[in-house]
Short mmCIF file of C-alpha atoms in Angstrom, two decimals:
data_model
loop_
_atom_site.label_atom_id
_atom_site.label_comp_id
_atom_site.label_asym_id
_atom_site.label_seq_id
_atom_site.Cartn_x
_atom_site.Cartn_y
_atom_site.Cartn_z
CA MET A 1229 40.63 -11.45 -35.59
CA SER A 1230 37.67 -10.72 -37.84
CA ILE A 1231 34.26 -10.06 -36.35
CA LEU A 1232 32.46 -11.08 -39.49
CA ALA A 1233 33.77 -13.07 -42.57
CA LEU A 1234 32.72 -14.82 -45.73
CA ASP A 1235 34.65 -17.90 -46.45
CA ASN A 1236 34.48 -19.13 -50.11
CA VAL A 1237 30.75 -18.20 -50.25
CA SER A 1238 28.55 -18.79 -53.25
CA TYR A 1239 24.82 -18.08 -53.53
CA THR A 1240 22.43 -19.18 -56.27
CA TYR A 1241 18.96 -17.93 -56.76
CA LYS A 1242 16.70 -20.75 -58.06
CA SER A 1243 13.39 -20.36 -59.71
CA ARG A 1244 11.28 -22.82 -61.65
CA TYR A 1245 12.83 -21.76 -64.93
CA GLN A 1246 16.31 -20.71 -64.13
CA GLU A 1247 19.28 -20.58 -61.81
CA VAL A 1248 21.22 -17.36 -61.29
CA GLN A 1249 24.58 -17.45 -59.45
CA ALA A 1250 24.66 -14.07 -57.71
CA VAL A 1251 27.79 -14.63 -55.70
CA LYS A 1252 30.60 -17.02 -56.60
CA ASN A 1253 33.47 -18.05 -54.21
CA ALA A 1254 33.50 -14.72 -52.31
CA SER A 1255 35.88 -14.48 -49.37
CA PHE A 1256 36.60 -11.40 -47.24
CA SER A 1257 36.59 -10.39 -43.51
CA PHE A 1258 35.61 -7.37 -41.55
CA GLN A 1259 37.50 -6.07 -38.51
CA GLN A 1260 35.51 -4.52 -35.66
CA GLY A 1261 35.62 -0.69 -35.51
CA LYS A 1262 36.29 -0.27 -39.20
CA VAL A 1263 33.99 1.09 -41.91
CA TYR A 1264 33.64 -0.85 -45.22
CA ALA A 1265 31.94 -0.14 -48.60
CA LEU A 1266 30.69 -2.77 -50.87
CA VAL A 1267 30.89 -1.37 -54.47
CA GLY A 1268 29.89 -2.80 -57.72
CA LYS A 1269 27.73 -2.59 -60.83
CA SER A 1270 23.96 -3.06 -60.69
CA GLY A 1271 23.25 -6.83 -60.50
CA SER A 1272 26.77 -7.69 -59.30
CA GLY A 1273 25.53 -9.33 -55.95
CA LYS A 1274 26.05 -6.50 -53.44
CA THR A 1275 22.60 -6.80 -51.90
CA THR A 1276 22.91 -10.60 -51.88
CA VAL A 1277 26.19 -10.31 -49.91
CA LEU A 1278 24.55 -7.95 -47.37
CA SER A 1279 21.70 -10.38 -47.00
CA LEU A 1280 24.12 -13.20 -46.38
CA LEU A 1281 26.10 -11.16 -43.86
CA ALA A 1282 22.93 -10.15 -42.04
CA GLY A 1283 21.67 -13.70 -41.83
CA LEU A 1284 18.68 -13.05 -43.93
CA ASP A 1285 19.81 -15.92 -46.27
CA LEU A 1286 22.31 -18.77 -45.97
CA PRO A 1287 24.96 -19.43 -48.62
CA SER A 1288 24.47 -22.18 -51.19
CA GLU A 1289 28.18 -22.98 -50.48
CA GLY A 1290 30.81 -21.76 -48.04
CA GLN A 1291 30.33 -20.17 -44.66
CA VAL A 1292 29.50 -16.79 -43.22
CA ASN A 1293 31.04 -16.56 -39.82
CA PHE A 1294 30.27 -14.28 -36.87
CA GLY A 1295 33.29 -14.51 -34.74
CA ASN A 1296 34.06 -18.21 -34.76
CA THR A 1297 30.48 -19.35 -35.37
CA SER A 1298 28.79 -20.04 -38.72
CA THR A 1299 25.53 -18.27 -39.22
CA ARG A 1300 24.12 -21.83 -39.99
CA GLN A 1301 24.71 -22.59 -36.25
CA LEU A 1302 23.46 -19.25 -34.82
CA ASP A 1303 19.93 -18.38 -33.70
CA ARG A 1304 19.64 -16.08 -36.69
CA ASP A 1305 16.66 -14.16 -35.27
CA LYS A 1306 18.72 -13.24 -32.23
CA TYR A 1307 21.68 -12.50 -34.41
CA ARG A 1308 19.68 -10.00 -36.59
CA ARG A 1309 18.05 -8.48 -33.50
CA GLU A 1310 21.22 -7.95 -31.50
CA ASP A 1311 24.31 -8.18 -33.63
CA VAL A 1312 23.88 -6.91 -37.18
CA ALA A 1313 21.89 -4.22 -39.01
CA VAL A 1314 21.51 -3.27 -42.65
CA ILE A 1315 20.65 0.24 -43.66
CA TYR A 1316 18.93 -0.03 -47.06
CA GLN A 1317 18.82 2.73 -49.78
CA ALA A 1318 15.06 3.01 -49.24
CA TYR A 1319 14.71 4.01 -45.59
CA ASN A 1320 11.84 1.66 -44.71
CA LEU A 1321 10.27 3.85 -42.16
CA PHE A 1322 6.71 3.30 -41.02
CA PRO A 1323 4.75 6.27 -42.46
CA LEU A 1324 2.18 6.35 -39.73
CA LEU A 1325 4.76 6.47 -36.88
CA THR A 1326 6.66 9.62 -35.89
CA ALA A 1327 10.40 9.69 -36.12
CA LEU A 1328 10.68 8.92 -32.39
CA GLU A 1329 8.32 5.99 -32.66
CA ASN A 1330 10.20 4.64 -35.66
CA VAL A 1331 13.30 4.53 -33.50
CA MET A 1332 11.49 3.12 -30.52
CA TYR A 1333 9.94 0.26 -32.51
CA PRO A 1334 12.99 -2.09 -32.81
CA LEU A 1335 13.79 -1.44 -29.11
CA GLU A 1336 10.33 -2.52 -28.07
CA LEU A 1337 10.79 -5.64 -30.42
CA LYS A 1338 13.81 -6.49 -28.15
CA GLY A 1339 11.48 -6.42 -25.17
CA ILE A 1340 12.32 -2.95 -23.87
CA LYS A 1341 9.24 -1.35 -22.44
CA ALA A 1342 8.00 1.93 -24.17
CA LYS A 1343 8.74 3.84 -20.95
CA GLU A 1344 12.48 2.93 -21.21
CA ALA A 1345 12.59 2.84 -25.08
CA LYS A 1346 11.50 6.48 -25.40
CA PRO A 1347 14.53 8.15 -23.72
CA GLN A 1348 16.85 5.66 -25.47
CA ALA A 1349 15.35 6.50 -28.84
CA ALA A 1350 15.45 10.23 -28.08
CA GLU A 1351 19.19 9.91 -27.19
CA MET A 1352 19.82 7.97 -30.44
CA ILE A 1353 18.21 10.71 -32.55
CA ILE A 1354 20.16 13.42 -30.73
CA SER A 1355 23.40 11.42 -31.25
CA VAL A 1356 23.11 11.50 -35.01
CA GLY A 1357 22.84 15.30 -35.08
CA LEU A 1358 19.14 15.81 -35.20
CA THR A 1359 17.17 17.94 -32.73
CA GLU A 1360 14.13 17.39 -30.61
CA GLU A 1361 12.06 19.06 -33.30
CA VAL A 1362 12.04 15.86 -35.39
CA PHE A 1363 10.65 13.69 -32.64
CA LYS A 1364 6.97 14.33 -33.51
CA ARG A 1365 7.50 14.53 -37.25
CA TYR A 1366 6.24 11.84 -39.62
CA PRO A 1367 8.63 10.45 -42.33
CA ALA A 1368 6.96 12.45 -45.03
CA MET A 1369 7.91 15.61 -43.09
CA LEU A 1370 11.59 14.69 -42.95
CA SER A 1371 14.33 15.36 -45.45
CA GLY A 1372 16.03 12.41 -47.07
CA GLY A 1373 19.11 12.99 -44.88
CA GLU A 1374 17.03 13.13 -41.75
CA GLN A 1375 15.20 9.93 -42.66
CA GLN A 1376 18.48 8.12 -43.31
CA ARG A 1377 19.95 9.11 -39.96
#
């Protein structure tokens, strides 16, 4: 069974002057524990598909399903907080927070107290192959690879 699926999804951006169909009748599914790549030319709808999968937008037509539930029926704030994540090409780190504080921030948004979030964030940083040396560094002091991890 798929953990996440698009079922005949279309998405149209509408402005005052034009409509652009960014995704048309897309269907595919994702199995838990597998890694997938979404590849295509610039402007082909990759970012739009990711936004739909992450619950940032709802499709104009069709369904995005998490398990057996449409994202239209989910508490999408909770879904985005607890079930999905998107890693963008631009790393979107807070420049005035240290690496450790940047990792702690989403944990604190989930209601985890800073006292508990700090060791969890430290463990996450170590688990991706970085050392304690990066904890106190600001994003500008990290390499691109370190920022991405």
